[in-house]
Tab-separated table of C-alpha atoms in Angstrom:
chain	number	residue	atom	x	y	z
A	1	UNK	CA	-27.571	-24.810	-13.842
A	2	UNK	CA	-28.892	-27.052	-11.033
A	3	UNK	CA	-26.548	-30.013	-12.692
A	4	UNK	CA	-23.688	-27.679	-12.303
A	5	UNK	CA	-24.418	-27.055	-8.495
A	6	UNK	CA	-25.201	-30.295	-8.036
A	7	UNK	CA	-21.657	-31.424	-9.555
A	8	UNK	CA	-19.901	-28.721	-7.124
A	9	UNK	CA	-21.691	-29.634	-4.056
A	10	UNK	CA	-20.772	-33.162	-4.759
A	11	UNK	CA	-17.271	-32.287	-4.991
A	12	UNK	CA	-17.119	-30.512	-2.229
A	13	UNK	CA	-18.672	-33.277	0.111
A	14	UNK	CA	-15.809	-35.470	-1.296
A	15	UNK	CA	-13.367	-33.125	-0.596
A	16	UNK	CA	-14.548	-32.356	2.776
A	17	UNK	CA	-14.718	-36.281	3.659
A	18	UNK	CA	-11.021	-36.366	2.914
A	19	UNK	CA	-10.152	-33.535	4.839
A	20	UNK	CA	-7.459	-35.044	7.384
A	21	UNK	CA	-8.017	-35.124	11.157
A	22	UNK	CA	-5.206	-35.920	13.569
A	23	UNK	CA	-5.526	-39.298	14.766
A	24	UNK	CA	-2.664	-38.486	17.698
A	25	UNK	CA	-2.505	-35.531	20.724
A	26	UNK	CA	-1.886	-32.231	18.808
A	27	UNK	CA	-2.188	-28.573	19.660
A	28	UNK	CA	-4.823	-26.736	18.266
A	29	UNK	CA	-4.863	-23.440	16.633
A	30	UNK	CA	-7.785	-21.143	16.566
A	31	UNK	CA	-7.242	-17.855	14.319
A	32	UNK	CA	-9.340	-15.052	15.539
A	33	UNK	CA	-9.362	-12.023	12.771
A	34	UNK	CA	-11.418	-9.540	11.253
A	35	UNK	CA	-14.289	-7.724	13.128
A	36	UNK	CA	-15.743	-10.327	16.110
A	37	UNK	CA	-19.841	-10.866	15.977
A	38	UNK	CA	-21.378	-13.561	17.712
A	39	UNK	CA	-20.873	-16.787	15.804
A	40	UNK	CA	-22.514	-19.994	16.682
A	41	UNK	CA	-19.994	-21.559	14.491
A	42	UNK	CA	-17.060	-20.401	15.829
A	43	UNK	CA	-18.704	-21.561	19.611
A	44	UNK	CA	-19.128	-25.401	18.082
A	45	UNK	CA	-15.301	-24.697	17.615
A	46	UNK	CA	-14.626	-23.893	21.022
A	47	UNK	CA	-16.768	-26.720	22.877
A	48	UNK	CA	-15.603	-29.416	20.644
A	49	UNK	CA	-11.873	-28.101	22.023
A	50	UNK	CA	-12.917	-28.796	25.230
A	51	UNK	CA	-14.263	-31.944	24.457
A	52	UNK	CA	-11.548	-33.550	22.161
A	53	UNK	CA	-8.923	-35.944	24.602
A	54	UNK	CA	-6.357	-35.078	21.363
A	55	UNK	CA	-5.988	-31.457	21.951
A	56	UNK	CA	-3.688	-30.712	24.399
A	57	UNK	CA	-3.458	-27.064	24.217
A	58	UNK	CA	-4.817	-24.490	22.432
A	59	UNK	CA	-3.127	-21.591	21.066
A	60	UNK	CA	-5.573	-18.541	19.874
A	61	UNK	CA	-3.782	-16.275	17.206
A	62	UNK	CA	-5.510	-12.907	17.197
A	63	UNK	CA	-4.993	-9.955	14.790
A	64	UNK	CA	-8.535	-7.894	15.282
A	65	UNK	CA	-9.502	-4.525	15.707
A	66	UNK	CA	-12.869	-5.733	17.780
A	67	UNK	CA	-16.380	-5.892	17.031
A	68	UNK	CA	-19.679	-6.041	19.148
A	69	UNK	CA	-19.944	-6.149	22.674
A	70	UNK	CA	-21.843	-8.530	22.315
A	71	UNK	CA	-19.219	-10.554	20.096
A	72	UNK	CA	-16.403	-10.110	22.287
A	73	UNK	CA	-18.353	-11.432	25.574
A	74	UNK	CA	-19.561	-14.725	23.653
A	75	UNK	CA	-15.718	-15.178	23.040
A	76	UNK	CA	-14.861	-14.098	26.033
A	77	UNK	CA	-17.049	-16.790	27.879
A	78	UNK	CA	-15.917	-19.489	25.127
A	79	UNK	CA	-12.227	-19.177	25.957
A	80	UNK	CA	-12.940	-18.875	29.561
A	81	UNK	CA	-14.954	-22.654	29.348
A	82	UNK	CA	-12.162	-24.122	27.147
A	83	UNK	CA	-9.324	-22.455	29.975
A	84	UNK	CA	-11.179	-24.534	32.367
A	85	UNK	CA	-10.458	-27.878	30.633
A	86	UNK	CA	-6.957	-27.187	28.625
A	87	UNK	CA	-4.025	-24.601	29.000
A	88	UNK	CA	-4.703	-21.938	26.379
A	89	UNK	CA	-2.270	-18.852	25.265
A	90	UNK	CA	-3.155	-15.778	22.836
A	91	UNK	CA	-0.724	-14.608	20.478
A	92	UNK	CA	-1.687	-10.836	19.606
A	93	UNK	CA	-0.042	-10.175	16.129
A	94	UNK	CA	-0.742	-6.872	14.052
A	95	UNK	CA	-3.464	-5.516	16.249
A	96	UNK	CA	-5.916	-7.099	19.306
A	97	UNK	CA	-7.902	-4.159	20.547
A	98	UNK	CA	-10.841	-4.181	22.528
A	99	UNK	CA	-13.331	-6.767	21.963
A	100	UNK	CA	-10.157	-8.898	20.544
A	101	UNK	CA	-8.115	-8.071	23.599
A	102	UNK	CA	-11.283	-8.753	25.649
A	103	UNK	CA	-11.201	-12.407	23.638
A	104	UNK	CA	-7.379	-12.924	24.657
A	105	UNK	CA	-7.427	-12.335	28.939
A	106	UNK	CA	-9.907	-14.915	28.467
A	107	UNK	CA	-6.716	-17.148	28.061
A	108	UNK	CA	-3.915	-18.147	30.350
A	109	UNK	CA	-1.320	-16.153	28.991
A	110	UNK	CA	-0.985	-13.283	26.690
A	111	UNK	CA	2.020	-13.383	23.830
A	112	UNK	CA	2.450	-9.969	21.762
A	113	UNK	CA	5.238	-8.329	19.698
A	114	UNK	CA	6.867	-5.399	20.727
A	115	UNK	CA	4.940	-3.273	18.191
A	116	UNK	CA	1.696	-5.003	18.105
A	117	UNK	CA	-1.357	-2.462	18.548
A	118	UNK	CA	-3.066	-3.289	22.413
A	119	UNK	CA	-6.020	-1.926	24.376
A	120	UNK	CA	-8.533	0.244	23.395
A	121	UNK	CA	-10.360	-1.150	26.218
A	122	UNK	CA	-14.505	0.820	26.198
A	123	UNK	CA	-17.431	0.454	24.536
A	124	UNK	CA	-19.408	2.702	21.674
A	125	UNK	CA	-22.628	3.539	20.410
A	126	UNK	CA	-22.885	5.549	17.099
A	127	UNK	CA	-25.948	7.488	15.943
A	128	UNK	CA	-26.438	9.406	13.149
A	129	UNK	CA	-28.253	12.464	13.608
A	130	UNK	CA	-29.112	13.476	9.253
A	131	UNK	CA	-31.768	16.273	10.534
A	132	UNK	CA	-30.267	19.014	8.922
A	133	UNK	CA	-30.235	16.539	5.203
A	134	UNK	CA	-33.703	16.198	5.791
A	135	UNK	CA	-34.780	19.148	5.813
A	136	UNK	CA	-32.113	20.523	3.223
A	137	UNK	CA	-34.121	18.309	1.111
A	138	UNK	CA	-37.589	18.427	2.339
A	139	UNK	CA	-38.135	14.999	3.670
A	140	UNK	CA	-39.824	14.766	7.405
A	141	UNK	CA	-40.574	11.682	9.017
A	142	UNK	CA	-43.544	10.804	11.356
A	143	UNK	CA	-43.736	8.441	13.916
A	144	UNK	CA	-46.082	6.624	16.403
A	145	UNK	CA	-44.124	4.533	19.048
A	146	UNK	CA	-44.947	3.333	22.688
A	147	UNK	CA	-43.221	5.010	24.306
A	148	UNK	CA	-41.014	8.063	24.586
A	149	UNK	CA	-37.062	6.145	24.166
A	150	UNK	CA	-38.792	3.819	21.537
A	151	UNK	CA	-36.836	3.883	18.051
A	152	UNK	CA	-33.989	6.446	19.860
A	153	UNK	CA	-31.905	7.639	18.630
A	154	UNK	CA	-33.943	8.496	15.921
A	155	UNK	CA	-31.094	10.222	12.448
A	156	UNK	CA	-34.207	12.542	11.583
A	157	UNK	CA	-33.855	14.704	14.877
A	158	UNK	CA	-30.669	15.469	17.238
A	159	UNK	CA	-30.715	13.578	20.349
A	160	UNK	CA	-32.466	14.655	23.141
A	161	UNK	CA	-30.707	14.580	26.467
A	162	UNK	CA	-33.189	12.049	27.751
A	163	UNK	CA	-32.290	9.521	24.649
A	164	UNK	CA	-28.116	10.491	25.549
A	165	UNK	CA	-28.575	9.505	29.224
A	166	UNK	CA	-30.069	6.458	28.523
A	167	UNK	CA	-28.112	5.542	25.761
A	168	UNK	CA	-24.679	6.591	28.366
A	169	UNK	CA	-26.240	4.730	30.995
A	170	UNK	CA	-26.152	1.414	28.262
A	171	UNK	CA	-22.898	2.388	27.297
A	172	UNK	CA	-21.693	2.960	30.779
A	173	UNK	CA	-23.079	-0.203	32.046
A	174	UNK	CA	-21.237	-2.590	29.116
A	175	UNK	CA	-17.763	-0.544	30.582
A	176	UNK	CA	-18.056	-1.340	33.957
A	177	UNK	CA	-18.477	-5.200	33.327
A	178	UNK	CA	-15.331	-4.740	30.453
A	179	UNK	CA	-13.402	-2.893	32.720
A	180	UNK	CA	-14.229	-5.599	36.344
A	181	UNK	CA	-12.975	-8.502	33.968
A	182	UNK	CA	-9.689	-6.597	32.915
A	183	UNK	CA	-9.198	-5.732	36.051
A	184	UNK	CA	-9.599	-9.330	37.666
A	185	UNK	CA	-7.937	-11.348	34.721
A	186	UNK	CA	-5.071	-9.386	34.704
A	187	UNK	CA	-4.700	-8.656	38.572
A	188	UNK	CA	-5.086	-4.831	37.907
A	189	UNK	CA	-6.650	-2.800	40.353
A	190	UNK	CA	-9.306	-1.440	39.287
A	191	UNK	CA	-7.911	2.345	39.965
A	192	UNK	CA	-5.099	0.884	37.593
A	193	UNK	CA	-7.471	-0.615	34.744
A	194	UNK	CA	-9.609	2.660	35.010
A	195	UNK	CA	-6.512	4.276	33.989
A	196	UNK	CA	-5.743	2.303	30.793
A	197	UNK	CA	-9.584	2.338	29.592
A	198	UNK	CA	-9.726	5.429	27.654
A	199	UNK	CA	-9.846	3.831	24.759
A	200	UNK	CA	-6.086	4.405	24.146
A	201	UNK	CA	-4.216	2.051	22.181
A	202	UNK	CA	-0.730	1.004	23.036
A	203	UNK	CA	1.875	-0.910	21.674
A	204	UNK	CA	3.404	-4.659	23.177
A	205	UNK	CA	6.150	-3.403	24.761
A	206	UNK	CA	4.027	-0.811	26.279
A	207	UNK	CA	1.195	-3.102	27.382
A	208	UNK	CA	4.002	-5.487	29.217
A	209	UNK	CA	4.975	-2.784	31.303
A	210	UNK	CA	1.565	-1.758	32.312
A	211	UNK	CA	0.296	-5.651	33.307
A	212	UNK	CA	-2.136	-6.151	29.974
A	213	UNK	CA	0.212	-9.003	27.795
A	214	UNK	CA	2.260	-11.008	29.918
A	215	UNK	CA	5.061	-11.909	27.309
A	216	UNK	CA	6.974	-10.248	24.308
A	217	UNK	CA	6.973	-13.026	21.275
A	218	UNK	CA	4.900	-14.990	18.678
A	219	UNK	CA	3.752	-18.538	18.243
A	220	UNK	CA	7.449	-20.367	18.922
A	221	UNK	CA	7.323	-18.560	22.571
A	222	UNK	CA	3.570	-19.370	23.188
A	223	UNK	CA	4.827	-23.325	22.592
A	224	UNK	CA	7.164	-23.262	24.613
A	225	UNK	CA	5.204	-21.663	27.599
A	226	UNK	CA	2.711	-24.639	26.386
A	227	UNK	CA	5.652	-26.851	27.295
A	228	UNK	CA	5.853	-25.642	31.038
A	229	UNK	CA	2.218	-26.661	31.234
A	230	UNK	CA	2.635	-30.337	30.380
A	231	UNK	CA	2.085	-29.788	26.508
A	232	UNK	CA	4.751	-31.761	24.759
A	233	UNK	CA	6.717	-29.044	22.379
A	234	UNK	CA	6.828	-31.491	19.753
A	235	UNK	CA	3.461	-31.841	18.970
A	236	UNK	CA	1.792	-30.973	16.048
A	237	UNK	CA	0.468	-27.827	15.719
A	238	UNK	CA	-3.090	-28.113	14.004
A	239	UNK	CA	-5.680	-25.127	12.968
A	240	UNK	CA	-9.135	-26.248	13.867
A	241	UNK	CA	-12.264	-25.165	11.915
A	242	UNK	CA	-16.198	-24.496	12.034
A	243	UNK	CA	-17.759	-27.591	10.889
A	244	UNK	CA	-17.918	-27.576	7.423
A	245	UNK	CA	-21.578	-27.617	5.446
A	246	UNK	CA	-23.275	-30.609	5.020
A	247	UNK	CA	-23.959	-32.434	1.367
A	248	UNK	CA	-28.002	-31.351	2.098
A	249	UNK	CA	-26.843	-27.309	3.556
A	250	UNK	CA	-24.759	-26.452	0.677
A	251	UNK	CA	-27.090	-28.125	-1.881
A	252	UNK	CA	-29.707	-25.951	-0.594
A	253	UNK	CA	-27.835	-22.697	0.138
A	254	UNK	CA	-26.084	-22.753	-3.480
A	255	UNK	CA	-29.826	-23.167	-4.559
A	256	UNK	CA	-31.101	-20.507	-2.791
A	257	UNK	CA	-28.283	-18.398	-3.993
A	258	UNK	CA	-29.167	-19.225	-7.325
A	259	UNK	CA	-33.396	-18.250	-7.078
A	260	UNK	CA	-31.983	-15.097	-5.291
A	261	UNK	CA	-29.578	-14.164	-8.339
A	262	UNK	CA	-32.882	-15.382	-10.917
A	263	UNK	CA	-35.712	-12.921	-8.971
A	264	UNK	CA	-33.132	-10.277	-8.476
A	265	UNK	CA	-33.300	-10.396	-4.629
A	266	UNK	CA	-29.264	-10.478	-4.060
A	267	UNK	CA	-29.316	-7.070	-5.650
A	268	UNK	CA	-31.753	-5.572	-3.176
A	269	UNK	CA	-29.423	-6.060	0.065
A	270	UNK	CA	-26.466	-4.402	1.006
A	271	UNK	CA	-23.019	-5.526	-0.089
A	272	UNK	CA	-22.513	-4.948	3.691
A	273	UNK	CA	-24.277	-4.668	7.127
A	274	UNK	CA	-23.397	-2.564	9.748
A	275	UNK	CA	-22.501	-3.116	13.419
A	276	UNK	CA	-25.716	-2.563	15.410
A	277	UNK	CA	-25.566	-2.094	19.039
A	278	UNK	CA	-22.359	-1.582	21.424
A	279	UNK	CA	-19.279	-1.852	19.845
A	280	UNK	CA	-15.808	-2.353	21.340
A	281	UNK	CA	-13.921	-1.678	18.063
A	282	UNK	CA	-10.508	0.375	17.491
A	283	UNK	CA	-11.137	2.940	14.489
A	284	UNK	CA	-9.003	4.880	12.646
């Protein structure tokens, strides 16, 4: 088994020395999708943008319902580093809703399609409250903790109004700061932004007549907006990457992966993980 891994991971490091890198000025493409969580990858991405004398422009292609606050202001920032250093334009396909749209007026310009989902600008916190399971089944939980909001909400007992002001003052807190940077990226007042923050979701055509896109249209318009900024609209147009694994990281990930699968460990853990903390995610 190790000679097999060891015959992949070689293969790989080949393939990944061949991978070709344009040697002339290109625009970049970074694809944002899926559910944002911080990703120290994805910020290696972003400051080697700002650093490469190739890339030109940047155009960020977004299709996302959201994800952690927390996610959405480490993009947030990323974008708003790179904007210092390069014109850079979203492109909101399918759907860019709260953290995602929080990710794209980060950028100099916002591209959308008439029926693309936009908004669902606030923030979230989930609890469960399984009491009633419990004791349908006869299971009680005790517990020692410092201190009165420590391990709140707790899903064995409803939430007390103490642990739902707190939690609303967290909640109400992360809002404030989402709503300020809507409000100033987008020259909204903040009267105006308050009134698009219910969490609503729009559509483009909508969210250009209420100030949050800027332009109807897709990647062809965003180049040639790229164009008025002194990006040449013939250049190539070039998705960028997180770094790919070293030789040495995937020999000993794949290994690891393979003890885990021998001991029985990989089938302990959750196919998934949740969100934890403040979300800014659009639900159905």
């Amino acid at each position: 088994m190790l000679a097999i891994i060891a015959t992949i991971v070689a293969l790989g490091a080949r393939l990944n020395s061949e991978f070709f890198t344009p040697e002339k000025d290109y625009t970049a493409l970074v694809i944002i999708e899926g559910v944002i969580v911080t990703d120290p990858s994805r910020l290696a991405v972003f400051k080697s943008l700002e650093e490469e004398e190739r890339v030109k422009g940047v155009i960020i292609r977004i299709n996302s319902p959201g994800g952690t606050t927390a996610g959405g202001e480490e993009l947030y920032e990323a974008i708003n580093r790179l904007r210092e250093q390069k014109p850079v334009v979203a492109v909101i396909n399918e759907l860019g809703a709260s953290a995602a749209y929080m990710s794209a007026i980060a950028t100099d310009r916002i591209f959308a399609r008439r029926l693309s989902i936009v908004g669902s600008i606030g923030v979230l916190f989930q609890s469960v409250d399984a009491s009633g399971l419990m004791d349908t089944i006869g299971i009680d939980f005790d517990k020692v903790a410092s201190g009165p909001l420590k391990a709140e909400p707790d899903l064995d007992e409803a939430m007390s109004d103490e642990v739902r002001a707190s939690l609303q003052s967290l909640v109400d807190d992360s809002f404030n700061w989402f709503v300020d940077i809507v409000a100033d990226r987008r020259g909204l007042t903040r009267t105006e932004t308050m009134a698009l923050s219910d969490g609503r979701i729009i559509n483009g055509r909508v969210a250009l007549n209420v100030g949050l896109i800027d332009e109807i249209g897709g990647q062809r318009e965003a180049i040639d907006w790229l164009e008025g900024q002194d990006v040449e609209k013939d250049l190539p147009v070039w998705q960028v990457y997180p770094r790919a694994e070293s030789f040495e990281e995937r020999f000993i990930r794949l290994l690891g992966e393979q003890a885990s699968s021998v001991v029985g460990i990989n089938r302990a853990l959750p196919a998934k993980l949740p969100l934890d903390g403040l979300i800014s995610f659009w639900q159905l």
